[in-house]
Structure formats: C-alpha cells, structure tokens
XYZ file of C-alpha atoms in Angstrom:
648
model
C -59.716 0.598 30.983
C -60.569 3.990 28.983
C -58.845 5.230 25.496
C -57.039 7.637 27.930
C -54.867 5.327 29.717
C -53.914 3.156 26.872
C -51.094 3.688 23.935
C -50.078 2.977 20.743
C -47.009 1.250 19.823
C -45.599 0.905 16.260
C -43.451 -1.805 15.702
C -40.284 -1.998 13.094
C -42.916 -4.065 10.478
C -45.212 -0.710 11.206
C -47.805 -2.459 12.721
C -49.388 -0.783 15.318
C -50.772 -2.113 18.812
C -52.665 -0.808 21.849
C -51.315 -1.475 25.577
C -51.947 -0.340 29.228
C -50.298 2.943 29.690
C -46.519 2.197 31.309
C -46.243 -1.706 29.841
C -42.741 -2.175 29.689
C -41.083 -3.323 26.294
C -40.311 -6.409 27.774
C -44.067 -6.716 28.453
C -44.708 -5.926 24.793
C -42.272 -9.021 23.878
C -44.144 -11.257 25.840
C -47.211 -10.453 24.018
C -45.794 -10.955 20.939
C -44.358 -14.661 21.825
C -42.598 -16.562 25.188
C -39.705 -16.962 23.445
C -38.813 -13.371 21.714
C -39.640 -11.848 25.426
C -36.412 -14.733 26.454
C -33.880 -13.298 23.819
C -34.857 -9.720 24.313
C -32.027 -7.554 26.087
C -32.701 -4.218 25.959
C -35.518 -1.724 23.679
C -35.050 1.401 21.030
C -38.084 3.631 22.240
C -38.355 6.345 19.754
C -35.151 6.576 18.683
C -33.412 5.744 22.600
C -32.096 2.675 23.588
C -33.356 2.050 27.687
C -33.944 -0.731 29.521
C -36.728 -3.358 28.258
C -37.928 -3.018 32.070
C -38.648 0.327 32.093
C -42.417 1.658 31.514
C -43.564 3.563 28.399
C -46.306 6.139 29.110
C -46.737 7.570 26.271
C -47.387 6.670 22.116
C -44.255 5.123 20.915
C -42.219 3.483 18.047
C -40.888 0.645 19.826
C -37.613 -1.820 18.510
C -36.912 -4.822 20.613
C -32.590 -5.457 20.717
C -31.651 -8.961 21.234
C -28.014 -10.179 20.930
C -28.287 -9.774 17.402
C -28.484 -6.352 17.433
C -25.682 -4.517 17.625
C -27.185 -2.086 20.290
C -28.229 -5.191 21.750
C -25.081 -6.508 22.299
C -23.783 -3.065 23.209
C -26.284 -3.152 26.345
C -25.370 -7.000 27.036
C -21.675 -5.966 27.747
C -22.466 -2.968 29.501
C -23.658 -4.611 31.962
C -21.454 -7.593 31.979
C -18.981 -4.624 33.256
C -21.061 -3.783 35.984
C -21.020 -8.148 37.061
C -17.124 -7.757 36.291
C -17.273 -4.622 38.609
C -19.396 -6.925 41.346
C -16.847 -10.049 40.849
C -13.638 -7.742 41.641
C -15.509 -5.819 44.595
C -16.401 -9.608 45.890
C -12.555 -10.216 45.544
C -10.712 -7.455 46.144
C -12.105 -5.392 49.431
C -11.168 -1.532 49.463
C -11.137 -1.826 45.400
C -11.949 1.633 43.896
C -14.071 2.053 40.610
C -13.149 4.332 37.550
C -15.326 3.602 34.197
C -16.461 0.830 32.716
C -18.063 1.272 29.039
C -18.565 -1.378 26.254
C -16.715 -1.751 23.491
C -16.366 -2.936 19.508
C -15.879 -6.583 21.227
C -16.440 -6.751 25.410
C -15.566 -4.140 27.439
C -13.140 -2.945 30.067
C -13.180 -1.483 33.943
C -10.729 0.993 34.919
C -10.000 -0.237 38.299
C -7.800 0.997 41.487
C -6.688 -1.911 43.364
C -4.849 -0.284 46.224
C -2.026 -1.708 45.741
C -3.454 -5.494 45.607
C -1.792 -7.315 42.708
C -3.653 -8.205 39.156
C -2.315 -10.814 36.411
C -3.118 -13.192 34.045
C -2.846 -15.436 37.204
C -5.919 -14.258 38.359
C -8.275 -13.968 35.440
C -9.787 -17.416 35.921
C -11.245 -16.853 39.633
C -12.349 -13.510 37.956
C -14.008 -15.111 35.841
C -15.772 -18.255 37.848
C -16.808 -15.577 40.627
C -18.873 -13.319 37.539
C -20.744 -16.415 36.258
C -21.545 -17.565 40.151
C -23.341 -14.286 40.093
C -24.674 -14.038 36.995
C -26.382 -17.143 37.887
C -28.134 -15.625 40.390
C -30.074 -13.901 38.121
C -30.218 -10.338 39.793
C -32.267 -7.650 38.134
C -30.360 -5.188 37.152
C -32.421 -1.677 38.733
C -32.777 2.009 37.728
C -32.806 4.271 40.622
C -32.875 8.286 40.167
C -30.731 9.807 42.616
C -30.637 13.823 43.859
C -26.691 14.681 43.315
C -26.112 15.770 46.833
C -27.193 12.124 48.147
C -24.876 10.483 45.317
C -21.818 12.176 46.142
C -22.851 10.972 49.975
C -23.283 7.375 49.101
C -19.762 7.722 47.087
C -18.492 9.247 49.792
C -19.016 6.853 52.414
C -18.173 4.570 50.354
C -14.740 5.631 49.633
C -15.114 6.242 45.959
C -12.813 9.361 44.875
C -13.413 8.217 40.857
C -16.998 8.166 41.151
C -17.320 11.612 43.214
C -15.104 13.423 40.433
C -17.059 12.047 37.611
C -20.728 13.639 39.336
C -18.844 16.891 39.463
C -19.849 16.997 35.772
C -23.294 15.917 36.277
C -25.932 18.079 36.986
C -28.549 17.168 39.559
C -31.989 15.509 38.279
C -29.900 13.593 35.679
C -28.185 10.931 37.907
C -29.331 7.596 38.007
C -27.661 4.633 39.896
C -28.470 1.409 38.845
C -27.927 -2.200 41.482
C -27.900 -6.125 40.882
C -26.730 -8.099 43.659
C -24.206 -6.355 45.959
C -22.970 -3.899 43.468
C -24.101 -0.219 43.306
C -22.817 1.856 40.377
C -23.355 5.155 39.297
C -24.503 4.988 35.643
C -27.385 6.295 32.599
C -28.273 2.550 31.750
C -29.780 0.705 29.741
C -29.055 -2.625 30.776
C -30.348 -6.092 30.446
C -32.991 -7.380 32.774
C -30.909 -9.652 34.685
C -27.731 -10.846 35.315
C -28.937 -14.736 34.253
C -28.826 -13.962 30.332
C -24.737 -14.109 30.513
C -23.834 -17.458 30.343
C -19.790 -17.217 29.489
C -17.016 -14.865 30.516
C -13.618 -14.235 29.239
C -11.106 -11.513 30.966
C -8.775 -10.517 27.789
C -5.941 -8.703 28.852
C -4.651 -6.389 31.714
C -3.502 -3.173 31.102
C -2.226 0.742 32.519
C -4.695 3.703 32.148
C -4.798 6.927 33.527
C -7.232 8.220 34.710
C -9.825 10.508 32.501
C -6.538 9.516 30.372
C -4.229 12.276 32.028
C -0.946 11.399 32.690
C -0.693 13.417 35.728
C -3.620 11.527 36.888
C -2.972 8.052 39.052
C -2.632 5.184 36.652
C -5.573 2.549 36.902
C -5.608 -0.988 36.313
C -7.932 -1.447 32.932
C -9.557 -4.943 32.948
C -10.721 -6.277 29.656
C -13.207 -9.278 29.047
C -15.695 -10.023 26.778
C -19.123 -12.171 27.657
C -21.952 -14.035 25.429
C -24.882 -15.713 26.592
C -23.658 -18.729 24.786
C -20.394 -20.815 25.753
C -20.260 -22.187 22.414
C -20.199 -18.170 20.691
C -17.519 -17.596 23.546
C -15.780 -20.409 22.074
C -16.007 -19.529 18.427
C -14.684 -16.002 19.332
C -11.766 -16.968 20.423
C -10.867 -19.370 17.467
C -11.931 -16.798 15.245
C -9.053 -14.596 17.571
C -6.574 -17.126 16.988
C -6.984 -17.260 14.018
C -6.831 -13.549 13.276
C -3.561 -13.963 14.865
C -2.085 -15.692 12.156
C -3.837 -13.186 9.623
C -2.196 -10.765 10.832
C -1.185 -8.468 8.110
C 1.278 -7.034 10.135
C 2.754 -10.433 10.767
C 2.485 -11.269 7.178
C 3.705 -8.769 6.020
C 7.291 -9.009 6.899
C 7.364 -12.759 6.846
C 6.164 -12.161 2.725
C 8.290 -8.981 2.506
C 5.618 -7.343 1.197
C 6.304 -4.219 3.638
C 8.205 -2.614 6.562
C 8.442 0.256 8.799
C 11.357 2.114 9.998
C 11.643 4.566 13.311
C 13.820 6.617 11.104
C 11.489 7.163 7.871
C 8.689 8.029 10.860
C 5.855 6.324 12.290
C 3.011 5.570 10.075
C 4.928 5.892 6.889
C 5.203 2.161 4.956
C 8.221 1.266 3.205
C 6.589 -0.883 0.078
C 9.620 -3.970 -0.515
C 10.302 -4.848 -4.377
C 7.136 -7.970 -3.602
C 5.192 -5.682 -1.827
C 5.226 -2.814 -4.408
C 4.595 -5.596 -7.045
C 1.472 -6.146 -5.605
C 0.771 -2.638 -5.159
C 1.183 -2.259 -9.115
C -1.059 -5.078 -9.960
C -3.990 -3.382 -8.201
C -3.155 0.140 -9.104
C -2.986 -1.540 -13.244
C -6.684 -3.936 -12.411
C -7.829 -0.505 -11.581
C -6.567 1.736 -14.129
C -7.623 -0.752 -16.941
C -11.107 -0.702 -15.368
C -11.222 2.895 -14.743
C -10.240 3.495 -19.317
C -12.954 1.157 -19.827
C -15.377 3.506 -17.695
C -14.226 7.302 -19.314
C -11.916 8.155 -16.993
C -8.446 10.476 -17.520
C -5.312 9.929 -15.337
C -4.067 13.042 -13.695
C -1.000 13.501 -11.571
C -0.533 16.278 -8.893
C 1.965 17.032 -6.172
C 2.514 15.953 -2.887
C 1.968 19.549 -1.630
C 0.050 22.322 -2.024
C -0.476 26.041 -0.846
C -2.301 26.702 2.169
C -4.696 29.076 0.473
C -6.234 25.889 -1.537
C -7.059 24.275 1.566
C -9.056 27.410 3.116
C -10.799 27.687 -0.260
C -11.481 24.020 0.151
C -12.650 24.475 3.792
C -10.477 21.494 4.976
C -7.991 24.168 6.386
C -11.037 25.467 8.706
C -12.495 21.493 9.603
C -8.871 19.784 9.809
C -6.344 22.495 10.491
C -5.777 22.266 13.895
C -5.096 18.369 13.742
C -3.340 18.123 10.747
C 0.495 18.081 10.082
C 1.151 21.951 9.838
C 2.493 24.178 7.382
C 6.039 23.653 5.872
C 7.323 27.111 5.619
C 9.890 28.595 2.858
C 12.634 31.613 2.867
C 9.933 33.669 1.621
C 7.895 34.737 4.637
C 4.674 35.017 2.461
C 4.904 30.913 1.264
C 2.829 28.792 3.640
C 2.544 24.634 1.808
C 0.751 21.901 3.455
C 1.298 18.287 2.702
C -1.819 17.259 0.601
C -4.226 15.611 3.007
C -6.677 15.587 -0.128
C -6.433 15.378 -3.775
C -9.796 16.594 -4.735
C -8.886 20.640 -4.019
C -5.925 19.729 -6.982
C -8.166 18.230 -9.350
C -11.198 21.212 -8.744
C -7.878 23.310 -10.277
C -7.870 21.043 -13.052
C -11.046 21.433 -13.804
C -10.416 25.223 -13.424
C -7.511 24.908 -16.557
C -10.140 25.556 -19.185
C -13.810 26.788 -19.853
C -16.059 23.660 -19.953
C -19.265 23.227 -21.719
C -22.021 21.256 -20.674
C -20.778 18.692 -23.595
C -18.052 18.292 -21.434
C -19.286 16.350 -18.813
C -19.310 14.416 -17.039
C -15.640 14.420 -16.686
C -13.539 11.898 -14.756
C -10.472 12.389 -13.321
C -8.806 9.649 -11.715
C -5.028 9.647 -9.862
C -3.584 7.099 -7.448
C -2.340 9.984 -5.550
C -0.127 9.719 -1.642
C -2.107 12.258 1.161
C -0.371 12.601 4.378
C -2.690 12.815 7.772
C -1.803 13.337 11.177
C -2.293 10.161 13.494
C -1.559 10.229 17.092
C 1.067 7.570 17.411
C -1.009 5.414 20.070
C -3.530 5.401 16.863
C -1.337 3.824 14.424
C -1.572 0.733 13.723
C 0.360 -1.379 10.963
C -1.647 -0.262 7.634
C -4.887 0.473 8.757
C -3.906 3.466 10.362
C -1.119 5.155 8.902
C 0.367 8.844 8.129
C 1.124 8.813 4.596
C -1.561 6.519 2.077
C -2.163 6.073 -1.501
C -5.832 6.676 -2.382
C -7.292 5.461 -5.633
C -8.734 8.659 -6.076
C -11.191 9.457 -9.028
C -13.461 13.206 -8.870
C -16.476 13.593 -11.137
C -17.585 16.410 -12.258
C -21.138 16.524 -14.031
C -24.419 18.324 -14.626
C -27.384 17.656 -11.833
C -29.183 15.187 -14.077
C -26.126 13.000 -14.588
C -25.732 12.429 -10.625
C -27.867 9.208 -10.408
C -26.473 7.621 -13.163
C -22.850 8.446 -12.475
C -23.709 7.565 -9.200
C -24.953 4.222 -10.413
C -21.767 3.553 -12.957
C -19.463 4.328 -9.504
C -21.388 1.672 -7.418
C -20.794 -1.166 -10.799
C -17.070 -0.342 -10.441
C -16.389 -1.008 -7.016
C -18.670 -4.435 -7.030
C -16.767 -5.450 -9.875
C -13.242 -4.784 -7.970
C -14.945 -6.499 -4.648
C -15.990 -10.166 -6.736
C -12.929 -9.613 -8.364
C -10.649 -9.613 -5.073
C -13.103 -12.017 -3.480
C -14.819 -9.855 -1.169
C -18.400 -11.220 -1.632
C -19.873 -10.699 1.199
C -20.555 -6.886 1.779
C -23.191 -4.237 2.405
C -23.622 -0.495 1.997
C -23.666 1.981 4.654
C -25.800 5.224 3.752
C -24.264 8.086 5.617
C -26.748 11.249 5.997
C -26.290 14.228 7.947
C -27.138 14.940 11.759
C -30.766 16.026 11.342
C -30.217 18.095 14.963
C -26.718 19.526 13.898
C -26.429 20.981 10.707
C -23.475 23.741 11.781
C -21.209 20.547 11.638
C -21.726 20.692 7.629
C -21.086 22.799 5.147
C -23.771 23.551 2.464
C -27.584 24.516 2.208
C -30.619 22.229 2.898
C -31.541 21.993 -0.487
C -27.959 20.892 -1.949
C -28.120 17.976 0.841
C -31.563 17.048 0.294
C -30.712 16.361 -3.860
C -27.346 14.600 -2.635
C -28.922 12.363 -0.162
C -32.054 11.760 -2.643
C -29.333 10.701 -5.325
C -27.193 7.920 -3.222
C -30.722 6.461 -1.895
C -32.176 6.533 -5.230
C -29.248 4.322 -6.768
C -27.893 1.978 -4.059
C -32.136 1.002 -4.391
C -31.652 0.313 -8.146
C -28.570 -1.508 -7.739
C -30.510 -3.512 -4.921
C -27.426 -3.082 -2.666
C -27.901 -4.181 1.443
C -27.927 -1.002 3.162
C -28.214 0.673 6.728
C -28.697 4.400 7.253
C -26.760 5.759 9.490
C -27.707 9.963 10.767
C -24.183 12.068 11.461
C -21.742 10.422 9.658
C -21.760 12.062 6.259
C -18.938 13.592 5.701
C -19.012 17.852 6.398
C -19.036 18.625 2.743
C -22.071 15.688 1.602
C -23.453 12.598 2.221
C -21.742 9.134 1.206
C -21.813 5.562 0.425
C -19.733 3.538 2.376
C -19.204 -0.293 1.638
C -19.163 -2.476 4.607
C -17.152 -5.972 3.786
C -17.078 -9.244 5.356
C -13.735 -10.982 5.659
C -13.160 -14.572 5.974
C -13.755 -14.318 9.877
C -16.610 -12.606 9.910
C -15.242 -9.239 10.737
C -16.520 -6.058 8.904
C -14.262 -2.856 7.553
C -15.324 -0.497 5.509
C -13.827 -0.324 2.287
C -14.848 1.665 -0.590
C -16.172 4.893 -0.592
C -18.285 7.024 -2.887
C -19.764 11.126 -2.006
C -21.745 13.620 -3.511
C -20.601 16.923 -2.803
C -22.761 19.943 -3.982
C -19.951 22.178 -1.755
C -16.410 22.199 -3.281
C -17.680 23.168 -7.207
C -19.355 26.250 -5.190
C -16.560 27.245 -3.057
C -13.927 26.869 -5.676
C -16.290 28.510 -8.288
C -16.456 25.780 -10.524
C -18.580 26.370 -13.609
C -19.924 25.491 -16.863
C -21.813 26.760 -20.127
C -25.206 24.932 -20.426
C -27.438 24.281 -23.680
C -29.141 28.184 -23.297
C -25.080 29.424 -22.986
C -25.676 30.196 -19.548
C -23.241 29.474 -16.454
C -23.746 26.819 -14.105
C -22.061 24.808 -10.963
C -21.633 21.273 -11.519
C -21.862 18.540 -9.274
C -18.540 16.601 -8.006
C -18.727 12.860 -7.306
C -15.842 12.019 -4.731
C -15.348 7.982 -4.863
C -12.500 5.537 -4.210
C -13.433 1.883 -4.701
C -10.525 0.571 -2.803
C -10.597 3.498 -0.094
C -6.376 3.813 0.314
C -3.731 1.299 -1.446
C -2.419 0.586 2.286
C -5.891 -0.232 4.255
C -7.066 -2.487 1.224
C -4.181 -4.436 1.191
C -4.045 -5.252 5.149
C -7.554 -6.202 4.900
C -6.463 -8.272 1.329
C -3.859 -9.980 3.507
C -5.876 -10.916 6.210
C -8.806 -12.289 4.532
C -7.012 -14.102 1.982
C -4.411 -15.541 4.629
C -1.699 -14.175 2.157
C -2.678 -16.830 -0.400
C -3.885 -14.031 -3.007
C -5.545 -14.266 -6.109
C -3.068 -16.565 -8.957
C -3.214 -12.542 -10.924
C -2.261 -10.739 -7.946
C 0.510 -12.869 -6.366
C 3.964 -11.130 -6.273
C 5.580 -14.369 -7.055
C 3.329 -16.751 -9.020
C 6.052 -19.248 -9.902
C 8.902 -20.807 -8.285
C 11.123 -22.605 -10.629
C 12.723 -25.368 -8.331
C 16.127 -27.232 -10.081
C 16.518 -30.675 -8.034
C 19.981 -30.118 -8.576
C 22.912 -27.439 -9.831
C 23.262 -29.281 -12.810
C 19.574 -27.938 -14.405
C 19.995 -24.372 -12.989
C 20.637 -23.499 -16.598
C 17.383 -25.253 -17.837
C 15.661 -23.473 -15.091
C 16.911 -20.058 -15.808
C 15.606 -20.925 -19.631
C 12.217 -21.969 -18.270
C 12.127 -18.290 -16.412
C 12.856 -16.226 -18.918
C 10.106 -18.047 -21.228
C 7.832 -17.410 -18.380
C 8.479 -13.435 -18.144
C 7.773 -13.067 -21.816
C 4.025 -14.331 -21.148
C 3.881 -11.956 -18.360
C 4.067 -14.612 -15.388
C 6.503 -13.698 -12.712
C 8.122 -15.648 -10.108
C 12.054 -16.679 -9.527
C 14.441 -19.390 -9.785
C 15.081 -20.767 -6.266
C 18.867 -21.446 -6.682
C 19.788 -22.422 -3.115
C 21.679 -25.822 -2.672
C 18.871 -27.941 -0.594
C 16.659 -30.763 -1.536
C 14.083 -30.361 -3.300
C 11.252 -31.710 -0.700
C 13.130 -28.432 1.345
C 12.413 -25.856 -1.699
C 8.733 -27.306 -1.662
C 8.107 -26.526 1.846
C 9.865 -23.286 1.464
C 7.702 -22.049 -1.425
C 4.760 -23.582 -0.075
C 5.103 -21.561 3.104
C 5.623 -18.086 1.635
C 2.114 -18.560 -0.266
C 3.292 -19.142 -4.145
C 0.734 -20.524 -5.852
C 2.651 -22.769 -8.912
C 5.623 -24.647 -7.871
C 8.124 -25.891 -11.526
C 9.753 -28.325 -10.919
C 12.889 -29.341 -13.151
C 15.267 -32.171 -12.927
C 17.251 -34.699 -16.090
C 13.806 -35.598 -17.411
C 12.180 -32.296 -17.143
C 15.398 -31.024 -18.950
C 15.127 -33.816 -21.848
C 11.700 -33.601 -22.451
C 11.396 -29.777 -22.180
C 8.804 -30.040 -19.697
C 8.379 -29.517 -15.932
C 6.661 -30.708 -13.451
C 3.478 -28.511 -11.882
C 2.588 -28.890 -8.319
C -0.577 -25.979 -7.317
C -0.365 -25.003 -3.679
C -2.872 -26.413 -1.875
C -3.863 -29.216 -4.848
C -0.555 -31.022 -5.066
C 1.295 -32.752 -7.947
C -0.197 -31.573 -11.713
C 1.906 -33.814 -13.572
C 4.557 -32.843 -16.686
C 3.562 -29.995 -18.891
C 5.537 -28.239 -21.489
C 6.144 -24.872 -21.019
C 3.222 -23.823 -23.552
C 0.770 -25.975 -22.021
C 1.748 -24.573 -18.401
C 0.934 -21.038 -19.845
C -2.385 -22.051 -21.117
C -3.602 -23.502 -17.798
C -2.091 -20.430 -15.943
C -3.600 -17.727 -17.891
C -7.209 -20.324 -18.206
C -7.462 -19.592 -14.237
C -6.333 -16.135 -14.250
C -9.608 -15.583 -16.771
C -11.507 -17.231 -14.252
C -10.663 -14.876 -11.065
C -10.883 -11.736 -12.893
C-alpha cells in the first residue's frame, strides 16, 4: 500500500499512528485492544462526534467515546430513541413520529398515536419489546438521501412530522439512518448496534406540542432512559428515589426554611424566620472570610436607571428578555430592576480619583437581582426571579490579575470544604473561536483574560475541562462544577475576568509615571446566588446541615410541665454562648419530642427532667449517635463549640 493511501491519526495521549485510508474509528479501537473496540460507542473526529462505523479518509485527531464519556452517552441514548421509536411502531400500527433527541438523563419521542391510548399501563411491554430488539443486534446505518426522495419515502409512509421538519433542510444534507424495521430521518451519530443496550426504563408520559406551538396538535412525549448495564439502570433509579426525598423543595416546607406564594409572584422566595436564619449564617461565614481577605461591604439599590444598563451593555445583550422598565410621572425616568450589581459598584469606583496605590480594591455586597424566567422554567430555588448573589467586584492593575485571581479561587475552596462539598472540579469557559460578534471586547483583552484564569486554576492544581462558547459576552470565567452526595453535578461558584466594563464605563486610574490607566475588574461569587446554594445545601446534606449552620441546633426537651422553668433557664444560658435552638413546650412524652426533633434534622437534643433539674445538668442525645450522657451546661458548651471548630 503507498504513503498516498494511508493516514495519520493522533490520538488524545498525542501519539500518532498510520492506517489504510477510510479505517473506521471503530477499526482504530480494535487495533488498539479487543476490549476498548467492545466499549466504544461512538468517535470525536477532529472536533465532530460521528459514528465509530463511518470511514476517515483523510489525516485526523481521533477521540474514541465510550459510556463514560459524556458525548458517549449522549450518542448511546440517541439511539436508544430511535429502538424506542422501533418498539412503539412494532406496537402501535399507523403511529406517527415527531422528534426524538437525548437528553441530560435518557431521552424522549414526541409521538402521535392516532388516537390509540398511552399510560403508565403500558410502559412495561414498551419496554420488553425495545430490549427483544436490541438483542438483535441491528447495525444502526447512515444512508444520504436527495430531499425530493425523502419527502417521497415520508410521504408514502404517512409521516406529516417528518415531511415538515425536511422543509427546513436543504438537499445534499439529509441523511436517514435504519436498524431493524425502523427508518428515521436523522444527522447521526449513533452506536454501532442496537446489542450494546442492555436495560430500558420508560420515565414518564407527557403533552407536547408540536415544534412547541400551541396551535400545533399536541403529541404524546415518551420519556425513558437506557444503560448497557442492568445493574447502572438499577442504581439510577435508587439514586432517583432517593433524590426524591432530597428534595429541597420538599424540605423546604417540611423545615420551614422557605415558601412561595401565587400572590408575592412566581419565582420570588419568601425566606421563614429558620430559613432566613440560615441565610444569615452563610451571608456572616462569608463576610468574616471576605474582612480577612481585604474586602469592603457596599450596599446599593434594588433599581437602577436604564442608562447604566446601556453603558453596561446588558441593556443591548438582555433587554429584550428581561423584566422591562418601571416607568415614573416624569416621562424622561426609565428604572430597571437590577439584574446586576457590578454596573452599581463600577459607579462606586467612579466616587473618587484612584491611584494605582489603590488597588486592588474589593468590593463585596450580598445584593437581590431580579431576572426574567419563563414560568415553565422555574423551578423551586434553582430557578427563580428574584436571588441574592454574594457578589464581590475587583478592581486592579493588569499585573495583579493572576494573583487576585489566585486569592478568589482559595476563597471559594475554603467555603466548598467548609460546607462539605469536596468533591468538585473547574470548568474553564473561553470564547467561541468561530463567533466572536457574540462578545464584547478586542482579541487582545480576551487573550490576557483567558491566559490569566488558565495560568492560576494550573497553580492551584484545580480539575478542569475547557469548554469553547460559554464565556460569558463580556470575558471568560471559572466555573466550579460540584458533586453532591448522589453523584449529580451543579455548578456553583463563579469567578470572571472582564477587561470590558472598566472600558465602557471609563474606569481609570493614576499609575507610578502619573499617567491614566483602565483597570481590570474581577467578577466572582463563591456561592453563585444565596437561593441556588442553599437548594443544592439541602439536597446534598439531606437537611442534616453542618452543627454551625443549623437553624435550630438545640432542642431543650422538659419530660414534664413541672421543669419547663429549668428548661427555659437552660435556654437562655444557651443564647448567651451563641447556640440557638428552642424549648419544645408541648404536653407529649418525651420518646414523642425525640422523634419529633429527630425528624426535623436538629442536631443536639437536652433533655431535662427532676434529676437534670437537681444536678444542673441535662442529658445530651446527638442525632444520629444517640444518648451522650449528663453534662452540665458548661461542659455541653465546650463539646458544642469543640465540633463547631472542627467543621469550619
């Protein structure tokens, strides 16, 4: 075989290989070992995820996906919705296809049954018929098709969804792809054959329109989720029952940490007297942290003019999708509610010259923005219309960027291990290489920005993936991805240099040679928004917080009326050392009050009966550890505040 009709393949490790022109990745696999070629689902050939069948004819940079990849399992579930698709066209004759994508976990088929009926009484023969043909072990095959003989086969076939979505397509770009029976229209990639799924779930039936317009006929949307494991099918859905009973939502109102109300509005909290409690401790953690590391509170309003947010630029970006303005009697007035704090705190920098001495400067404010979510978007705190960010802007000269940068990354791992998040990595977000009109800002300005953040989450030795596009418009970011106790990740934490705002609000200051320069602005927020951080608190701590954090860290059980008066003294010793909790004064038994506190997640139980009372002690019982024994009240404090030390 000549030079000419072989190619090189780089690898992820950058080694570098030589195969017959138009070897398929899969083929690559193989050569590498039996059993990677077994696990490997789809390829990433030079930057494109396609099918590990498909030939490669050209010089390449080639990834193998297996389930472990995310893209990986992206392709795996794609086409488990074409096998779904096959299973209801095996079961349901004259059914009519709509989409079917992947999704964060599964995916879904938008379906038109004509008129045949669909419930939760059906999912298991749904679900036997897709593994009887997955095991089968049908390739899954590419076929190019000219538009004209598409909209044909669709035609004959009676399939009015499929016809309208080719109207869109233009012709030399539609491919179908076939395994078994089942003929879909579709781009790919997909597995090599239907054998690698090995366990099927359907989820949940729902009501979709179609292209989601309600004038459109509503479709039947299938979810179900596959794995090529019954035993990782399995674990998923513990892990979803047990979310269930995370749920901060859930939680939340049987703590009373927080509630909602049609009449406030949708997506605005209402924080109750233990939820705000909580709310305080973190906001104080924080602000003691934040004095330690330089920084000055500021306070600004709740509003703001619109003319600050078209200086800002957010106006132009956010305008159309944010709440609009509020209007006053004078005609010339046009507020906005502050969807940002850092156009406020670029005027505070404005309230004075500033010297090069000066800086850096750190100005920090747990301030409320208000954003416009569609109400099918909202979802308990996670996604909400009104949050509190813990909101901190630094300003500084260009060759205090890395190590400001570097201080900002030690302050939000110390608030992670502190709140027990230990398990995280960091998400580099750089612009879109191929769509720079999407950001504001020369190339130079991004290139020192994006430099910085690599430069320091290296030094720090942080995990990190880069991810191209999803810097925010104004700079790039550092994102912090966190592992709750289920394995699920959020991003939490955020930290951006931004090059843009000290420029567009003419920010300046005098250097050493008393000339005028822009600084550089450092936009970070370790916990990301008061309301997000908690939900994900909630859920990963089960509500059993941290002994510091607890809204109630005592309750101060009497066995009887007759040492309510004992316990009330016992209470008001423990609120002079700063420990907070209540005196549970109901008439029930004691083994009743145990349960009862036990339940609603406080973590030191007192309690007090005749010889409690006489000896000036009570007894200690630690959720989750049992009975402590009899302490007096100064050697209850002592063991309190000993583990508060230890956890933060």
């Amino acid at each position: 075989m000549s030079e000419q009709d072989m190619i090189r393949v780089m690898l992820p490790d950058g080694s570098v290989r030589e195969y017959p022109s138009g070897s398929s990745s899969l083929a690559i696999a193989t050569s590498i070992s039996e059993g990677l070629a077994r696990n490997v689902l789809a390829a990433k050939v030079n930057g494109v995820v396609q099918d590990a069948t498909r030939p490669i004819d050209t010089d390449a940079t080639v990834q193998l996906l297996t389930w472990n990849d995310t893209e990986g399992k992206s392709t795996f579930w794609h086409s488990s919705a074409h096998l779904l698709a096959e299973a209801l066209e095996s079961l349901y004759p004259g059914v009519k296809f709509g989409i079917g994508p992947p999704i964060e976990n599964g995916f879904y088929y938008d379906v038109d049954l004509n008129g045949q009926h669909f419930s939760q009484d059906d999912f298991k023969k749904v679900e036997d018929k897709m593994l009887e043909l997955a095991r089968q072990k049908s390739e899954y095959a590419r076929k190019p098709v000219p538009k004209a003989e598409a909209i044909a086969y669709f035609e004959e076939k009676g399939d009015p969804y499929k016809i309208d979505l080719l109207k869109d397509l233009e012709d030399g770009t539609i491919t179908f792809y076939s395994q078994g029976n089942f003929t879909d229209l579709c781009r790919g990639p997909h597995i090599p054959n239907t054998g690698f799924i090995k366990a099927a779930k359907v989820m949940n039936v729902a009501g979709a329109y179609w292209r989601g317009d309600e004038k459109n006929k509503m479709l039947t949307r299938i979810y179900a989720i596959t794995f090529p494991k019954q035993k990782e099918l399995d674990e998923y859905l513990y892990l979803l029952e047990e979310a269930k009973k995370r749920d901060h939502r859930k939680l939340g109102k049987e703590l009373e940490l927080f509630a909602f109300s049609e009449k406030v509005g949708q997506g605005l909290p209402l924080w109750l007297p233990k939820g705000t409690l909580l709310r305080e401790r973190l906001e104080n953690f924080l602000r003691k942290a934040q004095i330690r590391a330089g920084y000055s509170p500021v306070v600004t309003p709740h509003i703001g003019s619109k003319q600050l947010y078209v200086t800002s630029g957010h106006w132009e970006k956010y305008g159309k999708d944010s709440f609009q303005p509020i209007h006053t009697p004078d005609e010339n007035e046009e507020f906005l509610l502050k969807p940002m704090n850092c156009p406020h705190h670029c005027e505070i920098y404005k309230t004075k010259p500033r010297s090069y001495r000066d800086l850096p400067l750190r100005l920090a404010e747990f301030g409320t923005v208000y954003r416009y979510e569609q109400s099918g978007e909202l979802h308990g705190l996670t996604r909400v219309r009104g949050f509190t960010q813990d909101d901190a802007h630094i300003f500084c000269r260009p060759d205090q960027v890395k190590e400001e940068f570097i201080k900002v990354i030690d302050l939000v791992l110390y608030v992670f291990r502190s709140l027990g998040f230990e398990d995280f990595s960091a998400q580099i977000s750089l612009r879109d290489p191929e769509n720079k009109q999407k950001y504001i800002g020369g190339d130079e300005a991004w290139e020192k920005a994006e430099s910085a953040i690599v430069e320091a989450a290296a030094e720090r030795g942080l995990r990190t993936v880069t991810e191209l596009g999803e810097a925010a418009f104004y700079g790039p970011k550092l994102d912090f991805m966190v592992k709750d106790a289920l394995g699920r990740k959020w991003q939490l934490g955020t930290i951006q240099v931004d090059y843009q705002l000290p420029e567009r609000f003419q920010l300046e200051y005098t250097g050493s040679d008393n000339q005028k320069y822009r600084p550089v602005m450092i936009h970070r927020a370790p916990f990301g928004s008061l309301e997000r951080f908690i939900a994900i608190l909630i859920e990963n701590s089960a509500g059993n917080f941290p002994l510091w954090l607890s809204p109630d860290q005592v309750a101060i059980l009497p066995i009887s009326e007759k040492y309510e008066e004992y316990a009330n003294e016992v209470f008001f010793s423990l609120q002079e050392t700063d420990i907070r909790g209540f005196v549970d004064h109901r008439d029930e038994k004691i083994g009743r009050k145990i349960r009862d506190a036990e339940v609603t997640k406080v973590p030191f139980m007192l309690i007090v009966g005749e010889k409690e009372q006489a000896e000036g002690k009570v007894s200690v019982r630690r959720k989750g550890q049992g009975d402590l024994g009899a302490m007096s009240i100064p050697e209850f404090v002592q063991l309190f505040q000993e583990e508060v030390k230890l956890l933060v």
